[in-house]
Amino acid sequence: MIIVLKPGIPRREEALVLKEIRKLGYKPHVMRGVARTVVGAIGDELTHQSLETLAMLFPNIVESVTPVQKRYKLVSREAHPQNSTIRVRDHVIGGKKFHVMAGPCSVEGESQLLKTAVAVKKAGATILRGGAFKPRTSPYEFQGLGERGLKLLAKARRETGLAVITELLSENHAELVAEYADIIQIGARNAQNFQLLIAAARTGKPVLLKRGLSMKIEEWLLAGEYVLANENCNLMFCERGIRTFETYTRNTLDLAAIPIVKNESHCPVVIDPSQGAGRADLVKALCKGAIAMGADALLVEVHPNPAEAWSDGVQQVSLEVFAQLMEELRPLIQVAGRD
Ligand code: PEP
Ligand code: MN
């Protein structure tokens, strides 16, 4: 912890702060500058009581208290300097191969799902996405097919060999969803639902954690920490846009989060350009940007007839556009040093 004292504090008052720092189990190192004094308090912030209360205890002496250690441990690169790789059936996410997860926002029926699965597989996707339990802003909108949707995803996997990612909305469904999913998606609205994160982690399946609508990167990393702290090291972070004042797009896709999270954490980073902008016409450019900035995978919404989709129609690309997109991404994936 770094404790900055206010200017012109007499030694007598400084000594009160140092005494309290020692009392709380830290060793103070005093650095006296021309204008003010800074104290470095050495000790393990994770096991000792926080020193942040010093600013409250001595409001006229202490100007600020700043932690030095990160609040997250297991997701941090310090804990695991190499990139983590996640095995999903025959695939490895976070390794040399760049993965594209693609499919409809919602599973709507057998022919819609199978048609999409066959087309995205042919275009080069390795993982099929599709929501069976849908987190809808309004209770009057399509809520997903539930278990029937999961069964259709399993059928599409049998017929195409694609692995399956689908969202877990409730702790009550953890076992059910894990029975069908190869990757469990935790949606933006539940990104800080810690009990749900623990339930997802305990299924033992890889977890894809979306960034919450208004979530700071530190909060996102800490939410991921819940998965690793519950004995599941197969975690990937998925940036899907955050809420800003901008109205041209549904969300603002924060591509800067890619190098930041890759620097802070060893976990793979996935980009969802579909929720990210809420506009099908921007998907291609955002995918290109994501590859250039170091993402490990994409999560793209694809529908055989976006105009008739039961959810998120304006942001889903057609089967034809997806095939073109994959063609255009191929050289970029190579330039980025991926397969
Ligand atoms: C989705 O993937 O369809 C979805 C609802 O995602 P998010 O949680 O990012 O809004
Ligand atoms: Mn969607």
Short mmCIF file of N, CA, C and O and ligand atoms in Angstrom, two decimals, residues 104-106 129 134-136 167 185 210 250 272 274-275 301 311-313 315-316, ligand 2:
data_model
loop_
_atom_site.label_atom_id
_atom_site.label_comp_id
_atom_site.label_asym_id
_atom_site.label_seq_id
_atom_site.Cartn_x
_atom_site.Cartn_y
_atom_site.Cartn_z
N PRO A 104 -27.10 -18.85 -34.35
CA PRO A 104 -28.15 -17.87 -34.09
C PRO A 104 -28.12 -17.32 -32.67
O PRO A 104 -27.60 -17.96 -31.77
N CYS A 105 -28.70 -16.14 -32.51
CA CYS A 105 -28.85 -15.59 -31.17
C CYS A 105 -29.64 -16.60 -30.35
O CYS A 105 -29.17 -17.06 -29.32
N SER A 106 -30.84 -16.99 -30.85
CA SER A 106 -31.68 -17.97 -30.15
C SER A 106 -31.89 -19.20 -31.02
O SER A 106 -32.03 -19.08 -32.25
N ARG A 129 -22.94 -21.56 -31.67
CA ARG A 129 -23.59 -20.84 -30.59
C ARG A 129 -25.11 -20.89 -30.80
O ARG A 129 -25.59 -21.07 -31.92
N LYS A 134 -32.97 -17.53 -22.86
CA LYS A 134 -32.60 -16.19 -23.31
C LYS A 134 -32.87 -15.12 -22.25
O LYS A 134 -33.97 -15.04 -21.71
N PRO A 135 -31.87 -14.27 -21.98
CA PRO A 135 -32.07 -13.17 -21.04
C PRO A 135 -32.68 -11.98 -21.78
O PRO A 135 -31.95 -11.22 -22.41
N ARG A 136 -33.98 -11.83 -21.76
CA ARG A 136 -34.61 -10.75 -22.54
C ARG A 136 -34.97 -9.57 -21.64
O ARG A 136 -35.46 -9.77 -20.52
N GLU A 167 -26.01 -20.38 -23.27
CA GLU A 167 -26.03 -19.59 -22.03
C GLU A 167 -26.71 -20.29 -20.86
O GLU A 167 -27.75 -20.94 -21.03
N GLN A 185 -21.96 -20.33 -21.39
CA GLN A 185 -21.88 -18.86 -21.53
C GLN A 185 -22.57 -18.22 -20.35
O GLN A 185 -23.70 -18.57 -20.00
N LYS A 210 -19.09 -13.20 -20.32
CA LYS A 210 -19.28 -11.94 -21.02
C LYS A 210 -18.98 -10.79 -20.06
O LYS A 210 -19.15 -10.93 -18.84
N ARG A 250 -25.64 -0.14 -30.55
CA ARG A 250 -26.37 -0.60 -29.36
C ARG A 250 -25.47 -0.54 -28.13
O ARG A 250 -25.89 -0.21 -27.03
N ASP A 272 -17.29 -10.56 -29.17
CA ASP A 272 -18.64 -10.73 -29.71
C ASP A 272 -19.03 -9.42 -30.39
O ASP A 272 -19.46 -8.47 -29.74
N SER A 274 -21.43 -8.94 -32.41
CA SER A 274 -22.87 -8.86 -32.68
C SER A 274 -23.59 -8.07 -31.59
O SER A 274 -24.25 -7.07 -31.88
N GLN A 275 -23.44 -8.52 -30.31
CA GLN A 275 -24.01 -7.69 -29.23
C GLN A 275 -23.17 -6.40 -29.15
O GLN A 275 -23.66 -5.36 -28.71
N GLU A 301 -23.18 -13.84 -34.29
CA GLU A 301 -24.57 -14.28 -34.49
C GLU A 301 -24.88 -14.40 -35.99
O GLU A 301 -24.69 -13.44 -36.75
N SER A 311 -35.08 -13.05 -32.07
CA SER A 311 -34.35 -12.13 -31.18
C SER A 311 -33.16 -11.56 -31.94
O SER A 311 -32.60 -12.24 -32.81
N ASP A 312 -32.80 -10.33 -31.63
CA ASP A 312 -31.59 -9.69 -32.18
C ASP A 312 -31.46 -9.77 -33.70
O ASP A 312 -30.34 -9.93 -34.23
N GLY A 313 -32.58 -9.60 -34.42
CA GLY A 313 -32.55 -9.70 -35.89
C GLY A 313 -31.61 -8.71 -36.55
O GLY A 313 -30.91 -9.06 -37.50
N GLN A 315 -28.83 -7.51 -35.75
CA GLN A 315 -27.37 -7.69 -35.62
C GLN A 315 -26.87 -9.03 -36.14
O GLN A 315 -25.67 -9.27 -36.14
N GLN A 316 -27.80 -9.89 -36.59
CA GLN A 316 -27.35 -11.20 -37.06
C GLN A 316 -27.01 -11.12 -38.55
O GLN A 316 -27.72 -10.48 -39.32
MN MN B 2 -28.16 -12.08 -29.05
#
